[in-house]
PDB file of C-alpha atoms in Angstrom:
ATOM      1  CA  MET L   3      38.977  25.221 -22.788  1.00  0.00           C
ATOM      2  CA  ASP L   4      36.041  22.836 -22.062  1.00  0.00           C
ATOM      3  CA  ASN L   5      38.088  21.153 -19.255  1.00  0.00           C
ATOM      4  CA  PHE L   6      38.703  24.593 -17.776  1.00  0.00           C
ATOM      5  CA  LYS L   7      35.139  25.366 -17.786  1.00  0.00           C
ATOM      6  CA  LYS L   8      34.386  21.892 -16.192  1.00  0.00           C
ATOM      7  CA  ILE L   9      36.435  22.855 -13.192  1.00  0.00           C
ATOM      8  CA  PHE L  10      35.351  26.500 -12.496  1.00  0.00           C
ATOM      9  CA  ASN L  11      31.602  26.208 -13.255  1.00  0.00           C
ATOM     10  CA  LEU L  12      29.277  27.408 -10.610  1.00  0.00           C
ATOM     11  CA  SER L  13      28.758  24.015  -9.231  1.00  0.00           C
ATOM     12  CA  ASN L  14      32.432  23.688  -8.554  1.00  0.00           C
ATOM     13  CA  TRP L  15      33.105  27.155  -7.216  1.00  0.00           C
ATOM     14  CA  TYR L  16      34.696  25.776  -4.088  1.00  0.00           C
ATOM     15  CA  LEU L  17      37.644  24.544  -6.275  1.00  0.00           C
ATOM     16  CA  GLY L  18      38.673  27.979  -6.989  1.00  0.00           C
ATOM     17  CA  ILE L  19      38.044  29.238  -3.329  1.00  0.00           C
ATOM     18  CA  TRP L  20      40.623  26.572  -2.034  1.00  0.00           C
ATOM     19  CA  LEU L  21      43.237  27.941  -4.458  1.00  0.00           C
ATOM     20  CA  LEU L  22      42.892  31.248  -2.405  1.00  0.00           C
ATOM     21  CA  PHE L  23      45.223  29.279   0.441  1.00  0.00           C
ATOM     22  CA  LEU L  24      47.998  29.273  -1.951  1.00  0.00           C
ATOM     23  CA  LEU L  25      48.362  32.930  -1.585  1.00  0.00           C
ATOM     24  CA  PHE L  26      50.178  32.294   1.675  1.00  0.00           C
ATOM     25  CA  PRO L  27      53.008  30.323   0.210  1.00  0.00           C
ATOM     26  CA  LEU L  28      53.208  32.702  -2.558  1.00  0.00           C
ATOM     27  CA  THR L  29      53.562  35.623  -0.520  1.00  0.00           C
ATOM     28  CA  ALA L  30      56.241  33.798   1.660  1.00  0.00           C
ATOM     29  CA  ALA L  31      58.196  33.188  -1.508  1.00  0.00           C
ATOM     30  CA  TRP L  32      57.886  36.815  -2.754  1.00  0.00           C
ATOM     31  CA  PRO L  33      60.122  38.345  -4.174  1.00  0.00           C
ATOM     32  CA  PHE L  34      61.317  35.521  -6.180  1.00  0.00           C
ATOM     33  CA  ASN L  35      64.765  36.848  -5.999  1.00  0.00           C
ATOM     34  CA  SER L  36      66.759  33.667  -4.967  1.00  0.00           C
ATOM     35  CA  PRO L  37      66.929  30.132  -6.398  1.00  0.00           C
ATOM     36  CA  ILE L  38      65.153  28.692  -3.223  1.00  0.00           C
ATOM     37  CA  LYS L  39      62.187  31.120  -3.611  1.00  0.00           C
ATOM     38  CA  PHE L  40      61.975  30.394  -7.231  1.00  0.00           C
ATOM     39  CA  VAL L  41      61.801  26.520  -6.497  1.00  0.00           C
ATOM     40  CA  GLY L  42      58.928  27.517  -4.118  1.00  0.00           C
ATOM     41  CA  LEU L  43      57.130  29.178  -6.921  1.00  0.00           C
ATOM     42  CA  CYS L  44      57.755  26.354  -9.364  1.00  0.00           C
ATOM     43  CA  LEU L  45      56.220  24.028  -6.772  1.00  0.00           C
ATOM     44  CA  ILE L  46      53.129  26.090  -6.446  1.00  0.00           C
ATOM     45  CA  ILE L  47      52.667  26.208 -10.285  1.00  0.00           C
ATOM     46  CA  LEU L  48      53.108  22.504 -10.493  1.00  0.00           C
ATOM     47  CA  PHE L  49      50.732  22.097  -7.643  1.00  0.00           C
ATOM     48  CA  ILE L  50      48.135  24.204  -9.549  1.00  0.00           C
ATOM     49  CA  PHE L  51      48.416  22.119 -12.759  1.00  0.00           C
ATOM     50  CA  ASP L  52      48.098  18.968 -10.585  1.00  0.00           C
ATOM     51  CA  TYR L  53      45.107  20.361  -8.778  1.00  0.00           C
ATOM     52  CA  TYR L  54      43.565  21.118 -12.311  1.00  0.00           C
ATOM     53  CA  GLU L  55      44.486  17.601 -13.583  1.00  0.00           C
ATOM     54  CA  VAL L  56      42.923  15.908 -10.527  1.00  0.00           C
ATOM     55  CA  TYR L  57      39.535  17.219 -11.454  1.00  0.00           C
ATOM     56  CA  VAL L  58      39.799  16.989 -15.141  1.00  0.00           C
ATOM     57  CA  SER L  59      40.790  13.281 -14.836  1.00  0.00           C
ATOM     58  CA  SER L  60      37.930  12.449 -12.411  1.00  0.00           C
ATOM     59  CA  ARG L  61      40.312  12.128  -9.375  1.00  0.00           C
ATOM     60  CA  SER L  62      42.846   9.859 -11.036  1.00  0.00           C
ATOM     61  CA  ALA L  63      44.851   8.045  -8.269  1.00  0.00           C
ATOM     62  CA  VAL L  64      48.138   8.783 -10.006  1.00  0.00           C
ATOM     63  CA  TRP L  65      47.417  12.631 -10.098  1.00  0.00           C
ATOM     64  CA  LEU L  66      46.278  12.576  -6.290  1.00  0.00           C
ATOM     65  CA  LEU L  67      49.517  10.748  -5.339  1.00  0.00           C
ATOM     66  CA  LEU L  68      51.414  13.475  -7.080  1.00  0.00           C
ATOM     67  CA  GLU L  69      49.374  16.054  -5.380  1.00  0.00           C
ATOM     68  CA  ILE L  70      50.056  14.378  -2.116  1.00  0.00           C
ATOM     69  CA  LEU L  71      53.841  14.664  -2.824  1.00  0.00           C
ATOM     70  CA  LEU L  72      53.557  18.252  -3.911  1.00  0.00           C
ATOM     71  CA  VAL L  73      51.525  19.081  -0.685  1.00  0.00           C
ATOM     72  CA  VAL L  74      54.547  17.480   1.304  1.00  0.00           C
ATOM     73  CA  ALA L  75      57.144  19.539  -0.534  1.00  0.00           C
ATOM     74  CA  ILE L  76      55.245  22.847  -0.316  1.00  0.00           C
ATOM     75  CA  GLY L  77      54.270  22.118   3.316  1.00  0.00           C
ATOM     76  CA  ILE L  78      57.712  21.569   4.186  1.00  0.00           C
ATOM     77  CA  PHE L  79      59.163  24.323   2.008  1.00  0.00           C
ATOM     78  CA  ASN L  80      56.730  27.001   3.482  1.00  0.00           C
ATOM     79  CA  MET L  81      56.120  25.309   6.927  1.00  0.00           C
ATOM     80  CA  ALA L  82      52.449  25.212   5.983  1.00  0.00           C
ATOM     81  CA  PRO L  83      50.752  22.078   7.410  1.00  0.00           C
ATOM     82  CA  TYR L  84      47.328  23.542   6.182  1.00  0.00           C
ATOM     83  CA  MET L  85      48.334  22.277   2.512  1.00  0.00           C
ATOM     84  CA  ILE L  86      47.221  18.744   3.760  1.00  0.00           C
ATOM     85  CA  MET L  87      43.607  19.805   3.329  1.00  0.00           C
ATOM     86  CA  PHE L  88      43.923  20.073  -0.579  1.00  0.00           C
ATOM     87  CA  PRO L  89      43.977  16.241  -1.326  1.00  0.00           C
ATOM     88  CA  ALA L  90      41.887  15.314   1.816  1.00  0.00           C
ATOM     89  CA  TRP L  91      38.481  15.478   0.387  1.00  0.00           C
ATOM     90  CA  GLN L  92      39.419  14.242  -3.259  1.00  0.00           C
ATOM     91  CA  ILE L  93      41.037  11.002  -1.751  1.00  0.00           C
ATOM     92  CA  GLY L  94      37.591   9.571  -0.873  1.00  0.00           C
ATOM     93  CA  PHE L  95      36.263   9.857  -4.323  1.00  0.00           C
ATOM     94  CA  VAL L  96      38.940   7.454  -5.968  1.00  0.00           C
ATOM     95  CA  ARG L  97      37.246   4.554  -7.575  1.00  0.00           C
ATOM     96  CA  SER L  98      39.414   1.680  -6.338  1.00  0.00           C
ATOM     97  CA  LYS L  99      39.356   0.563  -2.682  1.00  0.00           C
ATOM     98  CA  ARG L 100      43.037  -0.371  -2.810  1.00  0.00           C
ATOM     99  CA  TRP L 101      43.985   2.853  -4.376  1.00  0.00           C
ATOM    100  CA  PHE L 102      41.883   4.680  -1.614  1.00  0.00           C
ATOM    101  CA  GLY L 103      43.809   2.890   1.183  1.00  0.00           C
ATOM    102  CA  THR L 104      47.195   3.575  -0.469  1.00  0.00           C
ATOM    103  CA  LEU L 105      46.341   7.259  -0.893  1.00  0.00           C
ATOM    104  CA  TYR L 106      44.734   7.468   2.493  1.00  0.00           C
ATOM    105  CA  ALA L 107      47.888   6.118   4.191  1.00  0.00           C
ATOM    106  CA  SER L 108      50.149   8.414   2.025  1.00  0.00           C
ATOM    107  CA  HIS L 109      48.002  11.285   2.950  1.00  0.00           C
ATOM    108  CA  LEU L 110      48.326  10.628   6.677  1.00  0.00           C
ATOM    109  CA  LEU L 111      52.160   9.955   6.512  1.00  0.00           C
ATOM    110  CA  SER L 112      52.486  13.157   4.497  1.00  0.00           C
ATOM    111  CA  TYR L 113      50.927  15.138   7.223  1.00  0.00           C
ATOM    112  CA  PHE L 114      53.023  13.631  10.065  1.00  0.00           C
ATOM    113  CA  VAL L 115      56.244  14.199   7.823  1.00  0.00           C
ATOM    114  CA  ILE L 116      55.133  18.037   7.489  1.00  0.00           C
ATOM    115  CA  VAL L 117      54.513  18.464  11.144  1.00  0.00           C
ATOM    116  CA  ALA L 118      57.614  16.469  12.100  1.00  0.00           C
ATOM    117  CA  TYR L 119      59.719  18.590   9.811  1.00  0.00           C
ATOM    118  CA  ILE L 120      58.566  21.847  11.342  1.00  0.00           C
ATOM    119  CA  LEU L 121      58.629  20.507  14.891  1.00  0.00           C
ATOM    120  CA  PHE L 122      62.095  18.841  14.848  1.00  0.00           C
ATOM    121  CA  VAL L 123      64.097  20.271  12.020  1.00  0.00           C
ATOM    122  CA  HIS L 124      62.882  23.737  11.642  1.00  0.00           C
ATOM    123  CA  LYS L 125      62.030  24.067  15.286  1.00  0.00           C
ATOM    124  CA  THR L 126      59.547  26.933  14.687  1.00  0.00           C
ATOM    125  CA  PHE L 127      56.566  25.554  16.285  1.00  0.00           C
ATOM    126  CA  ALA L 128      54.904  27.735  19.047  1.00  0.00           C
ATOM    127  CA  ALA L 129      52.592  26.673  21.627  1.00  0.00           C
ATOM    128  CA  GLU L 130      49.578  28.270  19.866  1.00  0.00           C
ATOM    129  CA  ASP L 131      50.364  26.492  16.637  1.00  0.00           C
ATOM    130  CA  TRP L 132      49.277  23.132  18.207  1.00  0.00           C
ATOM    131  CA  GLU L 133      45.507  24.051  18.078  1.00  0.00           C
ATOM    132  CA  MET L 134      45.433  24.439  14.315  1.00  0.00           C
ATOM    133  CA  THR L 135      47.882  21.538  13.790  1.00  0.00           C
ATOM    134  CA  ILE L 136      45.317  19.236  15.708  1.00  0.00           C
ATOM    135  CA  ILE L 137      42.474  20.772  13.504  1.00  0.00           C
ATOM    136  CA  TYR L 138      44.474  19.950  10.369  1.00  0.00           C
ATOM    137  CA  GLY L 139      45.216  16.543  11.668  1.00  0.00           C
ATOM    138  CA  LEU L 140      41.470  15.946  12.084  1.00  0.00           C
ATOM    139  CA  ILE L 141      40.620  17.248   8.655  1.00  0.00           C
ATOM    140  CA  ALA L 142      43.402  15.040   7.391  1.00  0.00           C
ATOM    141  CA  CYS L 143      42.044  11.833   9.132  1.00  0.00           C
ATOM    142  CA  LEU L 144      38.345  12.514   8.772  1.00  0.00           C
ATOM    143  CA  ALA L 145      37.699  14.296   5.387  1.00  0.00           C
ATOM    144  CA  PRO L 146      38.906  11.179   3.191  1.00  0.00           C
ATOM    145  CA  LEU L 147      36.570   9.038   5.192  1.00  0.00           C
ATOM    146  CA  ALA L 148      33.572  11.381   4.904  1.00  0.00           C
ATOM    147  CA  SER L 149      34.062  11.859   1.002  1.00  0.00           C
ATOM    148  CA  ARG L 150      34.438   7.997   0.644  1.00  0.00           C
ATOM    149  CA  SER L 151      31.225   7.642   2.598  1.00  0.00           C
ATOM    150  CA  ILE L 152      29.432  10.127   0.319  1.00  0.00           C
ATOM    151  CA  LYS L 153      30.791   8.403  -2.869  1.00  0.00           C
ATOM    152  CA  GLU L 154      29.615   5.045  -1.680  1.00  0.00           C
ATOM    153  CA  HIS L 155      26.128   6.542  -0.830  1.00  0.00           C
ATOM    154  CA  GLN L 156      26.059   8.155  -4.359  1.00  0.00           C
ATOM    155  CA  GLU L 157      26.853   4.840  -6.015  1.00  0.00           C
ATOM    156  CA  GLU L 158      24.217   3.021  -3.894  1.00  0.00           C
ATOM    157  CA  SER L 159      21.635   5.631  -5.002  1.00  0.00           C
ATOM    158  CA  THR L 160      22.498   5.132  -8.613  1.00  0.00           C
ATOM    159  CA  GLN L 161      22.262   1.372  -8.382  1.00  0.00           C
ATOM    160  CA  ILE L 162      18.837   1.704  -6.700  1.00  0.00           C
ATOM    161  CA  SER L 163      17.464   4.098  -9.271  1.00  0.00           C
ATOM    162  CA  GLN L 164      18.872   1.878 -12.149  1.00  0.00           C
ATOM    163  CA  SER L 165      17.099  -1.215 -10.410  1.00  0.00           C
ATOM    164  CA  ASN L 166      13.873   0.914 -10.086  1.00  0.00           C
ATOM    165  CA  GLN L 167      14.049   1.777 -13.670  1.00  0.00           C
ATOM    166  CA  ARG L 168      14.428  -1.835 -14.751  1.00  0.00           C
ATOM    167  CA  LEU L 169      11.502  -2.928 -12.485  1.00  0.00           C
ATOM    168  CA  THR L 170       9.370  -0.200 -14.014  1.00  0.00           C
ATOM    169  CA  ARG L 171      10.082  -1.442 -17.460  1.00  0.00           C
ATOM    170  CA  GLN L 172       9.324  -4.973 -16.427  1.00  0.00           C
ATOM    171  CA  VAL L 173       6.042  -4.061 -14.767  1.00  0.00           C
ATOM    172  CA  LYS L 174       4.890  -2.234 -17.792  1.00  0.00           C
ATOM    173  CA  HIS L 175       5.660  -5.019 -20.055  1.00  0.00           C
ATOM    174  CA  CYS L 176       3.835  -7.509 -17.810  1.00  0.00           C
ATOM    175  CA  LEU L 177       0.958  -5.140 -17.647  1.00  0.00           C
ATOM    176  CA  LEU L 178       0.686  -4.824 -21.500  1.00  0.00           C
ATOM    177  CA  TYR L 179       1.122  -8.512 -22.023  1.00  0.00           C
ATOM    178  CA  THR L 180      -1.786  -8.952 -19.412  1.00  0.00           C
ATOM    179  CA  SER L 181      -3.811  -6.401 -21.064  1.00  0.00           C
ATOM    180  CA  ASP L 182      -3.352  -7.860 -24.672  1.00  0.00           C
ATOM    181  CA  ALA L 183      -4.336 -11.395 -23.209  1.00  0.00           C
ATOM    182  CA  ALA L 184      -7.522 -10.014 -21.489  1.00  0.00           C
ATOM    183  CA  ASP L 185      -8.655  -8.402 -24.784  1.00  0.00           C
ATOM    184  CA  GLU L 186      -8.188 -11.686 -26.458  1.00  0.00           C
ATOM    185  CA  LEU L 187     -10.561 -13.401 -24.070  1.00  0.00           C
ATOM    186  CA  ASP L 188     -13.400 -10.593 -24.056  1.00  0.00           C
ATOM    187  CA  GLY L 189     -15.801 -12.525 -26.359  1.00  0.00           C
ATOM    188  CA  VAL L 190     -15.069 -15.992 -25.027  1.00  0.00           C
ATOM    189  CA  ASP L 191     -17.463 -17.652 -22.667  1.00  0.00           C
TER     190      ASP L 191
END
């Protein structure tokens, strides 16, 4: 229960808002009266579980990789390129630079796989769909880089704060030592 509160507290309200985008694939699969539609429902349930785990595990790279794979499956299944926005922001907060590169490349590739499927296999791409597809593509490219920049800035700020605290302790220690030495010399000519 504590993990659930960690995700849906007031400071993380946007996590719940993003889940509203899952209403589109859910309504596309409704009613769940065929095996294919039931598979769509199962994919969405798995995605919600993975989305939860990504935040509980502090954006674990393995959970993010699974999220990218689920995004591809749901995106193809429901012809929903907007699903790419779910992992986009989270990728930048991965700790390892190597994992960031791997996840970023996987993320971009997954977007192109979804769009290529809709364009070449399903052939339901209308002219007006290109505008939103370009916007989703920009989000897919830029959001991980923006979140990575924010993460690096937060780490630098933390390091500067820790350095300032260490310097403050050292200066206080030096002042106390100097003050004690001056007290000992008070009566000396």
